Short mmCIF file of C-alpha atoms in Angstrom, two decimals:
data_model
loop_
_atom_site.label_atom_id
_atom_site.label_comp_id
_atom_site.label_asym_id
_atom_site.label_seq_id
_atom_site.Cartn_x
_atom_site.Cartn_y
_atom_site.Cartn_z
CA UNK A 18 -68.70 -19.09 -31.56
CA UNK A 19 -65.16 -18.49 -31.21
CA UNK A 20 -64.58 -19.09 -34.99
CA UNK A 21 -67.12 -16.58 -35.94
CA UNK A 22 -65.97 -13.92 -33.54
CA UNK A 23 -62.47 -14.75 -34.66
CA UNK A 24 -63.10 -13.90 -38.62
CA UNK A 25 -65.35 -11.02 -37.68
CA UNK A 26 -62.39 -9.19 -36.16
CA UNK A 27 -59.55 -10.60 -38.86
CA UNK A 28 -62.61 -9.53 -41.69
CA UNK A 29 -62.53 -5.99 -40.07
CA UNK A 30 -66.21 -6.83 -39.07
CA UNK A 31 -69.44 -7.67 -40.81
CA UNK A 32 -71.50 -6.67 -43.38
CA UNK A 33 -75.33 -6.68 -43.41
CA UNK A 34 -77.85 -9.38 -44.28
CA UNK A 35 -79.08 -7.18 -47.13
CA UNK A 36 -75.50 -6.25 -48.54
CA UNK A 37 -74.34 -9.70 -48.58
CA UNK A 38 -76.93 -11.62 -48.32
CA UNK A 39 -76.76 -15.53 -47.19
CA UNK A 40 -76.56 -18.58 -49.70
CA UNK A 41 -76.62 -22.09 -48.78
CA UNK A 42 -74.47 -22.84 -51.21
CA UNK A 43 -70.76 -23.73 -50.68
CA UNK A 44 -68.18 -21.14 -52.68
CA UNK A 45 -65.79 -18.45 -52.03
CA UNK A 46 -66.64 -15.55 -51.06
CA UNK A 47 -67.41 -12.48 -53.49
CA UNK A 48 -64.93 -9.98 -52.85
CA UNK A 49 -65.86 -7.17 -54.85
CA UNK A 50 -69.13 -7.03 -53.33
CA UNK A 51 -69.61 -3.69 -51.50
CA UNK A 52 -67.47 -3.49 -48.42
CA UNK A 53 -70.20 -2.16 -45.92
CA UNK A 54 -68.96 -3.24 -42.41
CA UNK A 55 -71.62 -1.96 -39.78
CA UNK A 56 -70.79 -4.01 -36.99
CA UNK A 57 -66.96 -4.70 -35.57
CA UNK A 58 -65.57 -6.19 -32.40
CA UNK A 59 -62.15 -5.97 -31.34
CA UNK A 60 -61.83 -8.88 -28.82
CA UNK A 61 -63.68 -11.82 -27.31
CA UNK A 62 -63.76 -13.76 -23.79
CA UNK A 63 -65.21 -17.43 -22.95
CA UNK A 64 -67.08 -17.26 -19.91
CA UNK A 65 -66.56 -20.29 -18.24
CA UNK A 66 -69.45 -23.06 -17.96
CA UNK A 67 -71.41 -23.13 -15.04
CA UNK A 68 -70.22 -19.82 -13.46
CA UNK A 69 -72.78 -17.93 -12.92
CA UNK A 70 -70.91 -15.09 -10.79
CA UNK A 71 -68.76 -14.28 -14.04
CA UNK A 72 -71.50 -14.84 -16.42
CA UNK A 73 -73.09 -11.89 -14.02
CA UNK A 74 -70.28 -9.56 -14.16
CA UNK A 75 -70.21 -10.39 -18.21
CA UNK A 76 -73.37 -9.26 -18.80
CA UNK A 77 -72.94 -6.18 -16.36
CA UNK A 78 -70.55 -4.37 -18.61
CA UNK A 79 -70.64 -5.75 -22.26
CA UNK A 80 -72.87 -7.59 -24.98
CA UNK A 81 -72.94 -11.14 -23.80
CA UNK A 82 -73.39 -13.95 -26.85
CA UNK A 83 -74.86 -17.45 -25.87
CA UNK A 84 -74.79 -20.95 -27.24
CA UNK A 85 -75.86 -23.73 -26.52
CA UNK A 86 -75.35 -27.26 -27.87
CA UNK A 87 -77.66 -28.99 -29.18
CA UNK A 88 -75.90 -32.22 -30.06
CA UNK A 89 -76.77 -34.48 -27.61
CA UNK A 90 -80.17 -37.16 -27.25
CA UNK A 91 -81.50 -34.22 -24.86
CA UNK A 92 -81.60 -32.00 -27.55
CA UNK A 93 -82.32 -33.99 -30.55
CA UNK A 94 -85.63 -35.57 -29.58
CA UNK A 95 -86.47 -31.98 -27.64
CA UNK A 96 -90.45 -31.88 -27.50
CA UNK A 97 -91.52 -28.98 -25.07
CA UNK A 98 -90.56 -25.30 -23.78
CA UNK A 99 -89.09 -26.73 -20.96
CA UNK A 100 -86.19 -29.96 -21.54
CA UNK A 101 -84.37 -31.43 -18.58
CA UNK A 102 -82.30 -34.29 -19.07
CA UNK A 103 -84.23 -37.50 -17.01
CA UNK A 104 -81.19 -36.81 -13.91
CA UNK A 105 -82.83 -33.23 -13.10
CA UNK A 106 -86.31 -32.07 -12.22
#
């Protein structure tokens, strides 16, 4: 997420769905489009993993983002609401 906080705050922020909408295609982006920022941010923290005391404080005083990754065998073949890798119960 770093990368996408990191050009929201170099792009000045972001523009909405409807203004610019999303294309799966690959190619550069318009710029002449209309320039309709609604949402900025002006700096970002990682919370570390696994620390639920900070995560805690995080989410006491600011919007809190979260990821997860979804990579791994766990994930991929992921069948249920609830997935534990086959070391936790």
């Amino acid at each position: 997420m770093d990368y996408a906080f990191e050009f929201i705050i170099n792009n000045g922020g972001i523009d909405t769905e409807e203004d610019y909408p999303f294309n799966a295609r690959d190619r550069r982006c318009d710029q002449y489009k209309k320039n309709a920022k609604v949402v900025t941010i002006d700096g970002y923290e990682d919370v570390p993993q696994n620390n639920e005391k900070v995560l805690q404080t995080a989410v006491a005083n600011q919007v809190v983002s979260v990821a997860i990754e979804g990579g791994g065998r766990g994930f991929q073949f992921y069948d249920s609401v609830k997935s534990y890798p086959d070391h936790c119960s």
